[in-house]
Amino acid sequence: MRRSPLLGLAVHAAAAIALLAAGDDASAHMEMKSPPPRRSKFNPHEDYTTIDYSNTAPLAADGSNFPCKGYPPKGNVATLRAGGEVRVELTGGAPHGGGHCQFAVSYDGGRSFGVLKTLVRNCMAGGEGLTPAVALPADLPACSSCVFAWTWINAIGNREFYMNCADVEIQSAGGRPVTLPALTVANLPGYPTVPEFPNPGDPDGAAIFDHGRTVTISSSGGAVGTPPAGNPAAVKSARVADPAQAPGPATGTSGAAAAEENKKAKTANVKTAKAKKTKKKSKSAKESSSAAAAPAAAGLTAPPAKATTAESGGEGACAPGEM
């Protein structure tokens, strides 16, 4: 029996669809659906030429696309109100046992993030599930172009860090700066690595959220915080994370300038030490000369000076038996 060409095409098409579906299941993780993030298929400002169909994937292992996967803003997708709440929707095929999530806001284009809500251990795996509610402080300043971010440290699987960013407007009658906890980053170079914690009681690294660091945000977009060490891209953009991974308080001097100042200070210290040593030797020689001249002035013969012992037993050392 001769097979119809149309039937053959249908078989190949079905096989291709099955392979694509299997690939999606194998590589699918999780992503924020609402508010729709940058480059997302849910974002009305994106089209087939700009959509990232792997938006569920974690950040690059080298941290090069932190924050926001390196994607630029393309227009607000939601209007939020201070004192209200955001009903976030998460979606995807692999929640990896849940884990830790944070929801944060940036007023300076992603250089720093103030945390609005932290879910430790039970993100997506319990409690509010895939639709957590995030409250916005009533005194949160107004902002025409802010970034709303979701981050995730997965409980099971490769040690990764996920992040989606949505561009939003925040309406508010408040105008004073507000201080919020600083965003915690993990599983990227220069940041803490949180081990897998699939079972209750497993060490889950939750202590990294108790860093005590803060970010002060204002409607002008300013943010006060200390950049973390380790990730060059993060340092360049002055993002804030765990205190253990961040340098001390800023002094207004760049890293290169500070290193140069330290080098100069060390050189100055060495010169000072050499000068003191030379001065001490000169003083000792002068005192010895004066001591030798004193007996002669009194008509006495000075006793021969004893040889001094060198540290390594070299020239001027006492002979065996000499006192």
GROMACS .gro file of C-alpha atoms in nm:
model
  323
    1MET     CA    1   0.000   0.000   0.000
    2ARG     CA    2   0.143   0.335  -0.102
    3ARG     CA    3   0.166   0.598   0.177
    4SER     CA    4   0.014   0.935   0.106
    5PRO     CA    5   0.265   1.225   0.104
    6LEU     CA    6   0.027   1.419   0.326
    7LEU     CA    7   0.025   1.137   0.580
    8GLY     CA    8   0.405   1.137   0.586
    9LEU     CA    9   0.413   1.510   0.648
   10ALA     CA   10   0.162   1.473   0.928
   11VAL     CA   11   0.375   1.206   1.095
   12HIS     CA   12   0.688   1.421   1.075
   13ALA     CA   13   0.500   1.723   1.208
   14ALA     CA   14   0.366   1.526   1.503
   15ALA     CA   15   0.715   1.398   1.583
   16ALA     CA   16   0.858   1.748   1.566
   17ILE     CA   17   0.588   1.882   1.798
   18ALA     CA   18   0.654   1.600   2.044
   19LEU     CA   19   1.027   1.675   2.044
   20LEU     CA   20   0.964   2.044   2.100
   21ALA     CA   21   0.728   1.968   2.386
   22ALA     CA   22   0.980   1.735   2.544
   23GLY     CA   23   1.247   2.001   2.509
   24ASP     CA   24   1.025   2.260   2.674
   25ASP     CA   25   0.953   2.028   2.966
   26ALA     CA   26   1.320   1.948   3.003
   27SER     CA   27   1.438   2.307   3.002
   28ALA     CA   28   1.137   2.481   3.157
   29HIS     CA   29   1.188   2.647   3.491
   30MET     CA   30   0.979   2.935   3.623
   31GLU     CA   31   0.911   3.295   3.530
   32MET     CA   32   0.702   3.590   3.634
   33LYS     CA   33   0.391   3.618   3.420
   34SER     CA   34   0.235   3.921   3.587
   35PRO     CA   35   0.349   4.192   3.594
   36PRO     CA   36   0.494   4.082   3.256
   37PRO     CA   37   0.874   4.117   3.257
   38ARG     CA   38   1.111   4.245   2.993
   39ARG     CA   39   1.143   4.029   2.679
   40SER     CA   40   0.860   3.805   2.800
   41LYS     CA   41   0.601   3.655   2.569
   42PHE     CA   42   0.346   3.802   2.811
   43ASN     CA   43   0.477   4.156   2.762
   44PRO     CA   44   0.261   4.361   2.520
   45HIS     CA   45   0.561   4.572   2.419
   46GLU     CA   46   0.750   4.272   2.278
   47ASP     CA   47   0.705   4.089   1.948
   48TYR     CA   48   0.842   3.774   1.789
   49THR     CA   49   1.171   3.948   1.710
   50THR     CA   50   1.245   4.040   2.071
   51ILE     CA   51   1.073   3.774   2.283
   52ASP     CA   52   1.302   3.554   2.491
   53TYR     CA   53   1.132   3.215   2.491
   54SER     CA   54   1.384   3.095   2.748
   55ASN     CA   55   1.286   3.367   2.994
   56THR     CA   56   1.230   3.090   3.249
   57ALA     CA   57   1.604   3.019   3.254
   58PRO     CA   58   1.826   3.142   3.539
   59LEU     CA   59   2.080   3.421   3.510
   60ALA     CA   60   2.409   3.338   3.341
   61ALA     CA   61   2.637   3.134   3.566
   62ASP     CA   62   2.905   3.403   3.548
   63GLY     CA   63   2.661   3.672   3.662
   64SER     CA   64   2.725   3.880   3.351
   65ASN     CA   65   2.355   3.954   3.292
   66PHE     CA   66   2.271   4.055   3.650
   67PRO     CA   67   2.041   4.232   3.705
   68CYS     CA   68   1.731   4.177   3.490
   69LYS     CA   69   1.914   3.944   3.248
   70GLY     CA   70   2.071   4.256   3.107
   71TYR     CA   71   1.751   4.346   2.921
   72PRO     CA   72   1.675   4.717   2.874
   73PRO     CA   73   1.335   4.872   2.956
   74LYS     CA   74   1.081   4.900   2.678
   75GLY     CA   75   0.780   5.065   2.840
   76ASN     CA   76   0.568   5.032   3.153
   77VAL     CA   77   0.343   4.728   3.178
   78ALA     CA   78   0.153   4.815   3.496
   79THR     CA   79   0.054   5.101   3.725
   80LEU     CA   80   0.094   5.029   4.095
   81ARG     CA   81  -0.028   5.233   4.390
   82ALA     CA   82   0.148   5.294   4.720
   83GLY     CA   83  -0.053   5.138   5.000
   84GLY     CA   84  -0.197   4.876   4.767
   85GLU     CA   85  -0.065   4.536   4.665
   86VAL     CA   86   0.063   4.356   4.360
   87ARG     CA   87  -0.082   4.015   4.287
   88VAL     CA   88   0.217   3.849   4.126
   89GLU     CA   89   0.163   3.549   3.901
   90LEU     CA   90   0.440   3.294   3.849
   91THR     CA   91   0.432   3.024   3.585
   92GLY     CA   92   0.647   2.745   3.441
   93GLY     CA   93   0.696   2.371   3.452
   94ALA     CA   94   0.971   2.325   3.710
   95PRO     CA   95   0.945   2.496   4.050
   96HIS     CA   96   1.243   2.288   4.174
   97GLY     CA   97   1.089   2.226   4.514
   98GLY     CA   98   1.023   2.595   4.568
   99GLY     CA   99   1.288   2.782   4.761
  100HIS     CA  100   1.351   3.145   4.854
  101CYS     CA  101   1.196   3.437   4.666
  102GLN     CA  102   1.218   3.813   4.698
  103PHE     CA  103   1.010   4.086   4.540
  104ALA     CA  104   1.182   4.420   4.512
  105VAL     CA  105   1.162   4.762   4.353
  106SER     CA  106   1.428   4.984   4.199
  107TYR     CA  107   1.404   5.360   4.152
  108ASP     CA  108   1.743   5.400   3.982
  109GLY     CA  109   1.715   5.177   3.677
  110GLY     CA  110   1.827   4.858   3.848
  111ARG     CA  111   2.143   4.982   4.019
  112SER     CA  112   1.991   4.903   4.360
  113PHE     CA  113   1.679   4.722   4.478
  114GLY     CA  114   1.472   4.766   4.792
  115VAL     CA  115   1.292   4.451   4.903
  116LEU     CA  116   0.914   4.459   4.947
  117LYS     CA  117   0.863   4.093   5.042
  118THR     CA  118   1.073   3.785   5.117
  119LEU     CA  119   0.946   3.427   5.108
  120VAL     CA  120   1.192   3.194   5.280
  121ARG     CA  121   1.182   2.828   5.181
  122ASN     CA  122   0.813   2.808   5.084
  123CYS     CA  123   0.809   3.018   4.768
  124MET     CA  124   0.581   2.846   4.513
  125ALA     CA  125   0.587   2.523   4.714
  126GLY     CA  126   0.329   2.626   4.972
  127GLY     CA  127   0.147   2.915   5.128
  128GLU     CA  128   0.051   3.153   4.850
  129GLY     CA  129   0.160   2.918   4.575
  130LEU     CA  130   0.209   3.078   4.234
  131THR     CA  131   0.013   3.396   4.309
  132PRO     CA  132   0.178   3.571   4.604
  133ALA     CA  133   0.047   3.913   4.709
  134VAL     CA  134   0.312   4.181   4.755
  135ALA     CA  135   0.216   4.485   4.964
  136LEU     CA  136   0.347   4.827   4.871
  137PRO     CA  137   0.429   5.059   5.164
  138ALA     CA  138   0.187   5.351   5.189
  139ASP     CA  139   0.475   5.600   5.201
  140LEU     CA  140   0.650   5.458   4.894
  141PRO     CA  141   0.750   5.755   4.673
  142ALA     CA  142   0.593   5.814   4.334
  143CYS     CA  143   0.787   5.694   4.033
  144SER     CA  144   0.711   5.722   3.662
  145SER     CA  145   0.965   5.457   3.556
  146CYS     CA  146   1.048   5.198   3.819
  147VAL     CA  147   1.155   4.835   3.807
  148PHE     CA  148   0.959   4.561   3.986
  149ALA     CA  149   1.174   4.250   4.026
  150TRP     CA  150   1.124   3.888   4.127
  151THR     CA  151   1.426   3.679   4.234
  152TRP     CA  152   1.440   3.311   4.319
  153ILE     CA  153   1.692   3.077   4.484
  154ASN     CA  154   1.573   2.727   4.392
  155ALA     CA  155   1.562   2.456   4.659
  156ILE     CA  156   1.649   2.164   4.429
  157GLY     CA  157   1.876   2.137   4.128
  158ASN     CA  158   2.177   2.328   4.003
  159ARG     CA  159   2.272   2.619   4.223
  160GLU     CA  160   2.125   2.906   4.026
  161PHE     CA  161   1.979   3.253   4.066
  162TYR     CA  162   1.666   3.357   3.878
  163MET     CA  163   1.551   3.712   3.812
  164ASN     CA  164   1.275   3.876   3.607
  165CYS     CA  165   1.216   4.251   3.589
  166ALA     CA  166   0.900   4.440   3.491
  167ASP     CA  167   0.881   4.812   3.419
  168VAL     CA  168   0.609   4.986   3.618
  169GLU     CA  169   0.474   5.321   3.729
  170ILE     CA  170   0.412   5.379   4.099
  171GLN     CA  171   0.155   5.636   4.199
  172SER     CA  172   0.179   5.790   4.544
  173ALA     CA  173   0.107   6.105   4.740
  174GLY     CA  174   0.422   6.048   4.944
  175GLY     CA  175   0.744   6.221   4.860
  176ARG     CA  176   0.987   6.139   5.140
  177PRO     CA  177   1.267   5.885   5.098
  178VAL     CA  178   1.189   5.534   5.220
  179THR     CA  179   1.438   5.281   5.355
  180LEU     CA  180   1.393   4.915   5.259
  181PRO     CA  181   1.600   4.597   5.306
  182ALA     CA  182   1.860   4.550   5.033
  183LEU     CA  183   1.825   4.269   4.780
  184THR     CA  184   2.005   3.942   4.859
  185VAL     CA  185   2.198   3.774   4.578
  186ALA     CA  186   2.329   3.415   4.581
  187ASN     CA  187   2.474   3.140   4.363
  188LEU     CA  188   2.666   3.383   4.141
  189PRO     CA  189   3.042   3.449   4.142
  190GLY     CA  190   3.138   3.664   4.438
  191TYR     CA  191   2.819   3.587   4.629
  192PRO     CA  192   2.726   3.311   4.879
  193THR     CA  193   2.629   2.970   4.744
  194VAL     CA  194   2.315   2.825   4.900
  195PRO     CA  195   2.321   2.442   4.903
  196GLU     CA  196   2.024   2.232   4.797
  197PHE     CA  197   1.760   2.197   5.068
  198PRO     CA  198   1.505   1.941   4.945
  199ASN     CA  199   1.408   1.811   5.288
  200PRO     CA  200   1.270   1.980   5.600
  201GLY     CA  201   1.557   2.057   5.833
  202ASP     CA  202   1.819   2.077   5.557
  203PRO     CA  203   2.049   2.380   5.585
  204ASP     CA  204   1.886   2.630   5.351
  205GLY     CA  205   2.110   2.935   5.378
  206ALA     CA  206   1.821   3.147   5.504
  207ALA     CA  207   2.061   3.342   5.725
  208ILE     CA  208   2.188   3.535   5.423
  209PHE     CA  209   1.863   3.733   5.429
  210ASP     CA  210   1.942   3.862   5.779
  211HIS     CA  211   2.225   4.085   5.658
  212GLY     CA  212   2.074   4.407   5.796
  213ARG     CA  213   2.173   4.613   5.494
  214THR     CA  214   1.931   4.868   5.356
  215VAL     CA  215   1.862   5.083   5.052
  216THR     CA  216   1.707   5.429   5.080
  217ILE     CA  217   1.501   5.522   4.776
  218SER     CA  218   1.342   5.849   4.674
  219SER     CA  219   1.122   5.982   4.397
  220SER     CA  220   1.427   6.143   4.239
  221GLY     CA  221   1.568   5.797   4.177
  222GLY     CA  222   1.852   5.825   4.425
  223ALA     CA  223   1.959   5.523   4.625
  224VAL     CA  224   2.197   5.493   4.917
  225GLY     CA  225   2.385   5.166   4.952
  226THR     CA  226   2.724   4.996   4.930
  227PRO     CA  227   2.804   4.792   4.617
  228PRO     CA  228   2.883   4.423   4.667
  229ALA     CA  229   3.219   4.273   4.586
  230GLY     CA  230   3.289   3.980   4.359
  231ASN     CA  231   3.077   4.045   4.054
  232PRO     CA  232   3.239   4.312   3.830
  233ALA     CA  233   2.908   4.395   3.662
  234ALA     CA  234   2.740   4.429   3.999
  235VAL     CA  235   3.014   4.651   4.140
  236LYS     CA  236   2.999   4.877   3.835
  237SER     CA  237   2.628   4.932   3.883
  238ALA     CA  238   2.646   4.968   4.263
  239ARG     CA  239   2.403   4.690   4.346
  240VAL     CA  240   2.358   4.583   4.707
  241ALA     CA  241   2.353   4.234   4.856
  242ASP     CA  242   2.475   4.043   5.163
  243PRO     CA  243   2.709   4.233   5.403
  244ALA     CA  244   2.955   3.945   5.402
  245GLN     CA  245   3.002   3.995   5.029
  246ALA     CA  246   3.021   4.375   5.034
  247PRO     CA  247   3.311   4.608   5.114
  248GLY     CA  248   3.302   4.854   5.400
  249PRO     CA  249   3.124   5.191   5.392
  250ALA     CA  250   3.210   5.405   5.094
  251THR     CA  251   3.456   5.687   5.157
  252GLY     CA  252   3.419   5.868   4.827
  253THR     CA  253   3.735   5.706   4.684
  254SER     CA  254   3.726   5.458   4.397
  255GLY     CA  255   3.888   5.114   4.431
  256ALA     CA  256   4.181   5.205   4.204
  257ALA     CA  257   4.243   5.534   4.383
  258ALA     CA  258   4.226   5.364   4.721
  259ALA     CA  259   4.483   5.107   4.611
  260GLU     CA  260   4.716   5.383   4.491
  261GLU     CA  261   4.679   5.570   4.821
  262ASN     CA  262   4.760   5.252   5.017
  263LYS     CA  263   5.072   5.200   4.803
  264LYS     CA  264   5.189   5.556   4.867
  265ALA     CA  265   5.126   5.520   5.240
  266LYS     CA  266   5.333   5.199   5.256
  267THR     CA  267   5.621   5.367   5.069
  268ALA     CA  268   5.610   5.663   5.307
  269ASN     CA  269   5.618   5.430   5.609
  270VAL     CA  270   5.923   5.247   5.474
  271LYS     CA  271   6.108   5.577   5.415
  272THR     CA  272   6.023   5.697   5.766
  273ALA     CA  273   6.150   5.373   5.920
  274LYS     CA  274   6.480   5.397   5.727
  275ALA     CA  275   6.528   5.759   5.832
  276LYS     CA  276   6.476   5.671   6.199
  277LYS     CA  277   6.724   5.384   6.174
  278THR     CA  278   6.990   5.606   6.012
  279LYS     CA  279   6.937   5.875   6.277
  280LYS     CA  280   6.972   5.618   6.556
  281LYS     CA  281   7.302   5.487   6.412
  282SER     CA  282   7.438   5.841   6.380
  283LYS     CA  283   7.346   5.919   6.740
  284SER     CA  284   7.510   5.597   6.865
  285ALA     CA  285   7.833   5.672   6.678
  286LYS     CA  286   7.843   6.025   6.816
  287GLU     CA  287   7.797   5.900   7.174
  288SER     CA  288   8.080   5.644   7.128
  289SER     CA  289   8.312   5.915   6.999
  290SER     CA  290   8.233   6.140   7.296
  291ALA     CA  291   8.293   5.856   7.542
  292ALA     CA  292   8.635   5.786   7.392
  293ALA     CA  293   8.738   6.150   7.400
  294ALA     CA  294   8.641   6.203   7.766
  295PRO     CA  295   8.927   5.999   7.928
  296ALA     CA  296   9.186   6.161   7.702
  297ALA     CA  297   9.072   6.502   7.809
  298ALA     CA  298   9.126   6.397   8.174
  299GLY     CA  299   9.481   6.259   8.108
  300LEU     CA  300   9.366   5.899   8.125
  301THR     CA  301   9.413   5.619   7.879
  302ALA     CA  302   9.086   5.474   7.755
  303PRO     CA  303   9.052   5.094   7.770
  304PRO     CA  304   9.028   4.917   7.436
  305ALA     CA  305   8.671   4.890   7.314
  306LYS     CA  306   8.522   4.543   7.314
  307ALA     CA  307   8.419   4.405   6.978
  308THR     CA  308   8.046   4.375   6.923
  309THR     CA  309   7.897   4.040   6.822
  310ALA     CA  310   7.732   4.028   6.479
  311GLU     CA  311   7.396   3.852   6.454
  312SER     CA  312   7.531   3.592   6.215
  313GLY     CA  313   7.872   3.552   6.383
  314GLY     CA  314   8.052   3.749   6.111
  315GLU     CA  315   8.328   4.005   6.132
  316GLY     CA  316   8.365   4.149   6.482
  317ALA     CA  317   8.245   3.834   6.661
  318CYS     CA  318   8.414   3.719   6.981
  319ALA     CA  319   8.666   3.433   6.952
  320PRO     CA  320   8.602   3.115   7.151
  321GLY     CA  321   8.675   3.173   7.519
  322GLU     CA  322   8.692   3.551   7.485
  323MET     CA  323   8.491   3.745   7.742
   0.00000   0.00000   0.00000
